[in-house]
């Protein structure tokens, strides 16, 4: 079996189980929609590939996902190199997201942390602060959820121990959350033919 065939088999096997996450994903979709409807913002954070996923998903909200519509307030906390290096240098990398949430976040916002292990210290610290500040926390996690699971108001734990497969599932879930928000906020076009492809 080739590398691609093996990866595809793992992917299909995992994705066939993701319907077990539907209740948690629906709850997260409602929390995101309610935050946006009330004038709140979404903040995404993660490391490495999860930082890239944070940027990808934030862009789906501020840009467009299914169709042309008003921008939705989403930002990735991994994109400002000056903030990342300043905070890391002065306070330590474990505080790189917490300081940004303290400065940018407010009660009613939503913090979405992406971590395949659930144990990224900088995401764990940001979640600890967010919960004390009235900011909802949604964890896109893997393995057993790690330290982030109990800090997440809504933990979404992909049942896999393979980092690449977890990341693939996180993007599907993130796309679903964006689609749910567009639907809940009545931002989808009435004419299906006007949707982007």
PDB file of N, CA, C and O in Angstrom, residues 110-165:
ATOM      1  N   UNK A 110     -15.573  35.019  21.616  1.00  0.00           N
ATOM      2  CA  UNK A 110     -15.381  33.568  21.606  1.00  0.00           C
ATOM      3  C   UNK A 110     -13.935  33.268  21.212  1.00  0.00           C
ATOM      4  O   UNK A 110     -13.443  33.787  20.204  1.00  0.00           O
ATOM      5  N   UNK A 111     -13.248  32.467  22.003  1.00  0.00           N
ATOM      6  CA  UNK A 111     -11.881  32.041  21.724  1.00  0.00           C
ATOM      7  C   UNK A 111     -11.908  30.597  21.264  1.00  0.00           C
ATOM      8  O   UNK A 111     -12.390  29.721  21.991  1.00  0.00           O
ATOM      9  N   UNK A 112     -11.406  30.360  20.046  1.00  0.00           N
ATOM     10  CA  UNK A 112     -11.341  29.006  19.499  1.00  0.00           C
ATOM     11  C   UNK A 112      -9.880  28.568  19.499  1.00  0.00           C
ATOM     12  O   UNK A 112      -9.045  29.151  18.806  1.00  0.00           O
ATOM     13  N   UNK A 113      -9.555  27.597  20.325  1.00  0.00           N
ATOM     14  CA  UNK A 113      -8.195  27.083  20.415  1.00  0.00           C
ATOM     15  C   UNK A 113      -8.077  25.781  19.658  1.00  0.00           C
ATOM     16  O   UNK A 113      -8.917  24.889  19.800  1.00  0.00           O
ATOM     17  N   UNK A 114      -7.045  25.683  18.830  1.00  0.00           N
ATOM     18  CA  UNK A 114      -6.831  24.487  18.008  1.00  0.00           C
ATOM     19  C   UNK A 114      -5.549  23.819  18.470  1.00  0.00           C
ATOM     20  O   UNK A 114      -4.467  24.421  18.440  1.00  0.00           O
ATOM     21  N   UNK A 115      -5.658  22.583  18.927  1.00  0.00           N
ATOM     22  CA  UNK A 115      -4.493  21.848  19.422  1.00  0.00           C
ATOM     23  C   UNK A 115      -4.732  20.359  19.236  1.00  0.00           C
ATOM     24  O   UNK A 115      -5.695  19.812  19.797  1.00  0.00           O
ATOM     25  N   UNK A 116      -3.879  19.711  18.472  1.00  0.00           N
ATOM     26  CA  UNK A 116      -4.081  18.281  18.225  1.00  0.00           C
ATOM     27  C   UNK A 116      -3.844  17.447  19.475  1.00  0.00           C
ATOM     28  O   UNK A 116      -4.427  16.380  19.631  1.00  0.00           O
ATOM     29  N   UNK A 117      -3.003  17.945  20.384  1.00  0.00           N
ATOM     30  CA  UNK A 117      -2.743  17.222  21.640  1.00  0.00           C
ATOM     31  C   UNK A 117      -3.662  17.685  22.757  1.00  0.00           C
ATOM     32  O   UNK A 117      -3.907  16.946  23.708  1.00  0.00           O
ATOM     33  N   UNK A 118      -4.122  18.935  22.668  1.00  0.00           N
ATOM     34  CA  UNK A 118      -4.882  19.517  23.763  1.00  0.00           C
ATOM     35  C   UNK A 118      -4.012  20.008  24.896  1.00  0.00           C
ATOM     36  O   UNK A 118      -4.530  20.419  25.937  1.00  0.00           O
ATOM     37  N   UNK A 119      -2.701  20.019  24.692  1.00  0.00           N
ATOM     38  CA  UNK A 119      -1.789  20.354  25.788  1.00  0.00           C
ATOM     39  C   UNK A 119      -0.860  21.522  25.486  1.00  0.00           C
ATOM     40  O   UNK A 119       0.125  21.717  26.211  1.00  0.00           O
ATOM     41  N   UNK A 120      -1.125  22.310  24.472  1.00  0.00           N
ATOM     42  CA  UNK A 120      -0.256  23.452  24.143  1.00  0.00           C
ATOM     43  C   UNK A 120      -0.323  24.481  25.272  1.00  0.00           C
ATOM     44  O   UNK A 120      -1.387  25.064  25.512  1.00  0.00           O
ATOM     45  N   UNK A 121       0.789  24.725  25.984  1.00  0.00           N
ATOM     46  CA  UNK A 121       0.729  25.606  27.157  1.00  0.00           C
ATOM     47  C   UNK A 121       0.196  27.002  26.855  1.00  0.00           C
ATOM     48  O   UNK A 121      -0.544  27.571  27.667  1.00  0.00           O
ATOM     49  N   UNK A 122       0.554  27.570  25.694  1.00  0.00           N
ATOM     50  CA  UNK A 122       0.099  28.927  25.408  1.00  0.00           C
ATOM     51  C   UNK A 122      -1.409  28.985  25.141  1.00  0.00           C
ATOM     52  O   UNK A 122      -2.065  29.972  25.450  1.00  0.00           O
ATOM     53  N   UNK A 123      -1.966  27.921  24.587  1.00  0.00           N
ATOM     54  CA  UNK A 123      -3.415  27.867  24.378  1.00  0.00           C
ATOM     55  C   UNK A 123      -4.113  27.585  25.712  1.00  0.00           C
ATOM     56  O   UNK A 123      -5.147  28.187  26.030  1.00  0.00           O
ATOM     57  N   UNK A 124      -3.532  26.697  26.520  1.00  0.00           N
ATOM     58  CA  UNK A 124      -4.087  26.394  27.847  1.00  0.00           C
ATOM     59  C   UNK A 124      -4.169  27.666  28.684  1.00  0.00           C
ATOM     60  O   UNK A 124      -5.207  27.970  29.302  1.00  0.00           O
ATOM     61  N   UNK A 125      -3.097  28.461  28.704  1.00  0.00           N
ATOM     62  CA  UNK A 125      -3.090  29.692  29.488  1.00  0.00           C
ATOM     63  C   UNK A 125      -4.125  30.691  28.975  1.00  0.00           C
ATOM     64  O   UNK A 125      -4.807  31.361  29.772  1.00  0.00           O
ATOM     65  N   UNK A 126      -4.249  30.803  27.662  1.00  0.00           N
ATOM     66  CA  UNK A 126      -5.227  31.730  27.083  1.00  0.00           C
ATOM     67  C   UNK A 126      -6.649  31.321  27.449  1.00  0.00           C
ATOM     68  O   UNK A 126      -7.499  32.170  27.752  1.00  0.00           O
ATOM     69  N   UNK A 127      -6.907  30.014  27.449  1.00  0.00           N
ATOM     70  CA  UNK A 127      -8.240  29.537  27.825  1.00  0.00           C
ATOM     71  C   UNK A 127      -8.530  29.823  29.292  1.00  0.00           C
ATOM     72  O   UNK A 127      -9.652  30.180  29.653  1.00  0.00           O
ATOM     73  N   UNK A 128      -7.529  29.654  30.150  1.00  0.00           N
ATOM     74  CA  UNK A 128      -7.728  29.941  31.566  1.00  0.00           C
ATOM     75  C   UNK A 128      -8.131  31.390  31.785  1.00  0.00           C
ATOM     76  O   UNK A 128      -9.064  31.684  32.550  1.00  0.00           O
ATOM     77  N   UNK A 129      -7.450  32.299  31.098  1.00  0.00           N
ATOM     78  CA  UNK A 129      -7.808  33.717  31.222  1.00  0.00           C
ATOM     79  C   UNK A 129      -9.183  33.983  30.621  1.00  0.00           C
ATOM     80  O   UNK A 129     -10.015  34.686  31.221  1.00  0.00           O
ATOM     81  N   UNK A 130      -9.435  33.447  29.426  1.00  0.00           N
ATOM     82  CA  UNK A 130     -10.696  33.717  28.721  1.00  0.00           C
ATOM     83  C   UNK A 130     -11.894  33.351  29.575  1.00  0.00           C
ATOM     84  O   UNK A 130     -12.863  34.122  29.683  1.00  0.00           O
ATOM     85  N   UNK A 131     -11.846  32.208  30.218  1.00  0.00           N
ATOM     86  CA  UNK A 131     -12.988  31.778  31.018  1.00  0.00           C
ATOM     87  C   UNK A 131     -13.228  32.725  32.192  1.00  0.00           C
ATOM     88  O   UNK A 131     -14.377  32.998  32.543  1.00  0.00           O
ATOM     89  N   UNK A 132     -12.160  33.262  32.758  1.00  0.00           N
ATOM     90  CA  UNK A 132     -12.320  34.192  33.876  1.00  0.00           C
ATOM     91  C   UNK A 132     -12.845  35.545  33.412  1.00  0.00           C
ATOM     92  O   UNK A 132     -13.350  36.328  34.226  1.00  0.00           O
ATOM     93  N   UNK A 133     -12.740  35.817  32.097  1.00  0.00           N
ATOM     94  CA  UNK A 133     -13.140  37.112  31.552  1.00  0.00           C
ATOM     95  C   UNK A 133     -14.483  37.062  30.831  1.00  0.00           C
ATOM     96  O   UNK A 133     -14.873  38.040  30.195  1.00  0.00           O
ATOM     97  N   UNK A 134     -15.188  35.945  30.911  1.00  0.00           N
ATOM     98  CA  UNK A 134     -16.489  35.845  30.261  1.00  0.00           C
ATOM     99  C   UNK A 134     -16.414  35.639  28.763  1.00  0.00           C
ATOM    100  O   UNK A 134     -17.367  35.950  28.037  1.00  0.00           O
ATOM    101  N   UNK A 135     -15.289  35.128  28.306  1.00  0.00           N
ATOM    102  CA  UNK A 135     -15.096  34.826  26.883  1.00  0.00           C
ATOM    103  C   UNK A 135     -15.319  33.327  26.691  1.00  0.00           C
ATOM    104  O   UNK A 135     -14.678  32.507  27.363  1.00  0.00           O
ATOM    105  N   UNK A 136     -16.235  32.963  25.816  1.00  0.00           N
ATOM    106  CA  UNK A 136     -16.533  31.548  25.584  1.00  0.00           C
ATOM    107  C   UNK A 136     -15.323  30.852  24.973  1.00  0.00           C
ATOM    108  O   UNK A 136     -14.591  31.442  24.167  1.00  0.00           O
ATOM    109  N   UNK A 137     -15.113  29.599  25.335  1.00  0.00           N
ATOM    110  CA  UNK A 137     -13.975  28.839  24.825  1.00  0.00           C
ATOM    111  C   UNK A 137     -14.457  27.586  24.095  1.00  0.00           C
ATOM    112  O   UNK A 137     -15.263  26.819  24.623  1.00  0.00           O
ATOM    113  N   UNK A 138     -13.945  27.425  22.889  1.00  0.00           N
ATOM    114  CA  UNK A 138     -14.233  26.241  22.071  1.00  0.00           C
ATOM    115  C   UNK A 138     -12.899  25.588  21.733  1.00  0.00           C
ATOM    116  O   UNK A 138     -12.008  26.247  21.189  1.00  0.00           O
ATOM    117  N   UNK A 139     -12.745  24.323  22.058  1.00  0.00           N
ATOM    118  CA  UNK A 139     -11.508  23.606  21.777  1.00  0.00           C
ATOM    119  C   UNK A 139     -11.675  22.662  20.605  1.00  0.00           C
ATOM    120  O   UNK A 139     -12.525  21.776  20.646  1.00  0.00           O
ATOM    121  N   UNK A 140     -10.878  22.851  19.564  1.00  0.00           N
ATOM    122  CA  UNK A 140     -10.762  21.861  18.485  1.00  0.00           C
ATOM    123  C   UNK A 140      -9.539  21.028  18.832  1.00  0.00           C
ATOM    124  O   UNK A 140      -8.402  21.482  18.680  1.00  0.00           O
ATOM    125  N   UNK A 141      -9.790  19.829  19.317  1.00  0.00           N
ATOM    126  CA  UNK A 141      -8.754  19.031  19.968  1.00  0.00           C
ATOM    127  C   UNK A 141      -8.616  17.668  19.305  1.00  0.00           C
ATOM    128  O   UNK A 141      -9.336  17.337  18.369  1.00  0.00           O
ATOM    129  N   UNK A 142      -7.674  16.883  19.820  1.00  0.00           N
ATOM    130  CA  UNK A 142      -7.488  15.515  19.359  1.00  0.00           C
ATOM    131  C   UNK A 142      -7.088  14.635  20.520  1.00  0.00           C
ATOM    132  O   UNK A 142      -7.096  15.058  21.680  1.00  0.00           O
ATOM    133  N   UNK A 143      -6.745  13.383  20.203  1.00  0.00           N
ATOM    134  CA  UNK A 143      -6.337  12.411  21.214  1.00  0.00           C
ATOM    135  C   UNK A 143      -7.380  12.323  22.335  1.00  0.00           C
ATOM    136  O   UNK A 143      -8.530  12.049  22.059  1.00  0.00           O
ATOM    137  N   UNK A 144      -6.988  12.604  23.590  1.00  0.00           N
ATOM    138  CA  UNK A 144      -7.974  12.535  24.674  1.00  0.00           C
ATOM    139  C   UNK A 144      -8.442  13.913  25.126  1.00  0.00           C
ATOM    140  O   UNK A 144      -9.090  14.053  26.147  1.00  0.00           O
ATOM    141  N   UNK A 145      -8.109  14.942  24.343  1.00  0.00           N
ATOM    142  CA  UNK A 145      -8.513  16.303  24.668  1.00  0.00           C
ATOM    143  C   UNK A 145      -7.516  17.062  25.518  1.00  0.00           C
ATOM    144  O   UNK A 145      -7.519  18.288  25.551  1.00  0.00           O
ATOM    145  N   UNK A 146      -6.658  16.332  26.229  1.00  0.00           N
ATOM    146  CA  UNK A 146      -5.602  16.954  27.017  1.00  0.00           C
ATOM    147  C   UNK A 146      -6.103  17.937  28.060  1.00  0.00           C
ATOM    148  O   UNK A 146      -7.251  17.895  28.509  1.00  0.00           O
ATOM    149  N   UNK A 147      -5.228  18.870  28.439  1.00  0.00           N
ATOM    150  CA  UNK A 147      -5.549  19.853  29.469  1.00  0.00           C
ATOM    151  C   UNK A 147      -6.594  20.853  29.013  1.00  0.00           C
ATOM    152  O   UNK A 147      -7.242  21.504  29.847  1.00  0.00           O
ATOM    153  N   UNK A 148      -6.762  20.993  27.703  1.00  0.00           N
ATOM    154  CA  UNK A 148      -7.726  21.968  27.195  1.00  0.00           C
ATOM    155  C   UNK A 148      -9.168  21.499  27.305  1.00  0.00           C
ATOM    156  O   UNK A 148     -10.087  22.331  27.354  1.00  0.00           O
ATOM    157  N   UNK A 149      -9.389  20.201  27.338  1.00  0.00           N
ATOM    158  CA  UNK A 149     -10.766  19.695  27.367  1.00  0.00           C
ATOM    159  C   UNK A 149     -11.562  20.276  28.532  1.00  0.00           C
ATOM    160  O   UNK A 149     -12.656  20.817  28.332  1.00  0.00           O
ATOM    161  N   UNK A 150     -11.055  20.225  29.784  1.00  0.00           N
ATOM    162  CA  UNK A 150     -11.849  20.774  30.884  1.00  0.00           C
ATOM    163  C   UNK A 150     -11.904  22.294  30.904  1.00  0.00           C
ATOM    164  O   UNK A 150     -12.756  22.869  31.588  1.00  0.00           O
ATOM    165  N   UNK A 151     -11.017  22.964  30.158  1.00  0.00           N
ATOM    166  CA  UNK A 151     -11.042  24.419  30.078  1.00  0.00           C
ATOM    167  C   UNK A 151     -11.925  24.912  28.937  1.00  0.00           C
ATOM    168  O   UNK A 151     -12.135  26.123  28.810  1.00  0.00           O
ATOM    169  N   UNK A 152     -12.424  23.997  28.136  1.00  0.00           N
ATOM    170  CA  UNK A 152     -13.269  24.350  26.990  1.00  0.00           C
ATOM    171  C   UNK A 152     -14.735  24.317  27.412  1.00  0.00           C
ATOM    172  O   UNK A 152     -15.209  23.312  27.933  1.00  0.00           O
ATOM    173  N   UNK A 153     -15.439  25.420  27.150  1.00  0.00           N
ATOM    174  CA  UNK A 153     -16.885  25.386  27.347  1.00  0.00           C
ATOM    175  C   UNK A 153     -17.496  24.344  26.422  1.00  0.00           C
ATOM    176  O   UNK A 153     -18.447  23.652  26.791  1.00  0.00           O
ATOM    177  N   UNK A 154     -16.914  24.238  25.231  1.00  0.00           N
ATOM    178  CA  UNK A 154     -17.357  23.228  24.272  1.00  0.00           C
ATOM    179  C   UNK A 154     -16.118  22.546  23.695  1.00  0.00           C
ATOM    180  O   UNK A 154     -15.456  23.075  22.797  1.00  0.00           O
ATOM    181  N   UNK A 155     -15.759  21.373  24.222  1.00  0.00           N
ATOM    182  CA  UNK A 155     -14.630  20.637  23.643  1.00  0.00           C
ATOM    183  C   UNK A 155     -15.107  19.785  22.462  1.00  0.00           C
ATOM    184  O   UNK A 155     -16.124  19.098  22.559  1.00  0.00           O
ATOM    185  N   UNK A 156     -14.384  19.868  21.365  1.00  0.00           N
ATOM    186  CA  UNK A 156     -14.659  19.024  20.198  1.00  0.00           C
ATOM    187  C   UNK A 156     -13.401  18.183  19.988  1.00  0.00           C
ATOM    188  O   UNK A 156     -12.378  18.681  19.510  1.00  0.00           O
ATOM    189  N   UNK A 157     -13.467  16.931  20.393  1.00  0.00           N
ATOM    190  CA  UNK A 157     -12.283  16.072  20.438  1.00  0.00           C
ATOM    191  C   UNK A 157     -12.336  15.061  19.294  1.00  0.00           C
ATOM    192  O   UNK A 157     -13.173  14.155  19.290  1.00  0.00           O
ATOM    193  N   UNK A 158     -11.455  15.238  18.328  1.00  0.00           N
ATOM    194  CA  UNK A 158     -11.383  14.311  17.199  1.00  0.00           C
ATOM    195  C   UNK A 158     -10.779  12.997  17.692  1.00  0.00           C
ATOM    196  O   UNK A 158      -9.673  12.994  18.258  1.00  0.00           O
ATOM    197  N   UNK A 159     -11.466  11.877  17.496  1.00  0.00           N
ATOM    198  CA  UNK A 159     -11.005  10.606  18.058  1.00  0.00           C
ATOM    199  C   UNK A 159      -9.885   9.956  17.244  1.00  0.00           C
ATOM    200  O   UNK A 159     -10.071   8.951  16.567  1.00  0.00           O
ATOM    201  N   UNK A 160      -8.706  10.550  17.320  1.00  0.00           N
ATOM    202  CA  UNK A 160      -7.546  10.014  16.606  1.00  0.00           C
ATOM    203  C   UNK A 160      -6.290  10.417  17.360  1.00  0.00           C
ATOM    204  O   UNK A 160      -6.286  11.399  18.107  1.00  0.00           O
ATOM    205  N   UNK A 161      -5.221   9.663  17.160  1.00  0.00           N
ATOM    206  CA  UNK A 161      -3.920  10.024  17.718  1.00  0.00           C
ATOM    207  C   UNK A 161      -2.932  10.399  16.621  1.00  0.00           C
ATOM    208  O   UNK A 161      -1.754  10.615  16.899  1.00  0.00           O
ATOM    209  N   UNK A 162      -3.407  10.504  15.388  1.00  0.00           N
ATOM    210  CA  UNK A 162      -2.548  10.839  14.242  1.00  0.00           C
ATOM    211  C   UNK A 162      -2.723  12.321  13.941  1.00  0.00           C
ATOM    212  O   UNK A 162      -3.809  12.767  13.538  1.00  0.00           O
ATOM    213  N   UNK A 163      -1.652  13.096  14.121  1.00  0.00           N
ATOM    214  CA  UNK A 163      -1.744  14.547  14.006  1.00  0.00           C
ATOM    215  C   UNK A 163      -2.325  14.992  12.669  1.00  0.00           C
ATOM    216  O   UNK A 163      -3.223  15.854  12.628  1.00  0.00           O
ATOM    217  N   UNK A 164      -1.851  14.445  11.574  1.00  0.00           N
ATOM    218  CA  UNK A 164      -2.322  14.878  10.257  1.00  0.00           C
ATOM    219  C   UNK A 164      -3.812  14.623  10.077  1.00  0.00           C
ATOM    220  O   UNK A 164      -4.539  15.462   9.523  1.00  0.00           O
ATOM    221  N   UNK A 165      -4.296  13.470  10.535  1.00  0.00           N
ATOM    222  CA  UNK A 165      -5.718  13.161  10.401  1.00  0.00           C
ATOM    223  C   UNK A 165      -6.564  14.104  11.276  1.00  0.00           C
ATOM    224  O   UNK A 165      -7.638  14.541  10.877  1.00  0.00           O
TER     225      UNK A 165
END
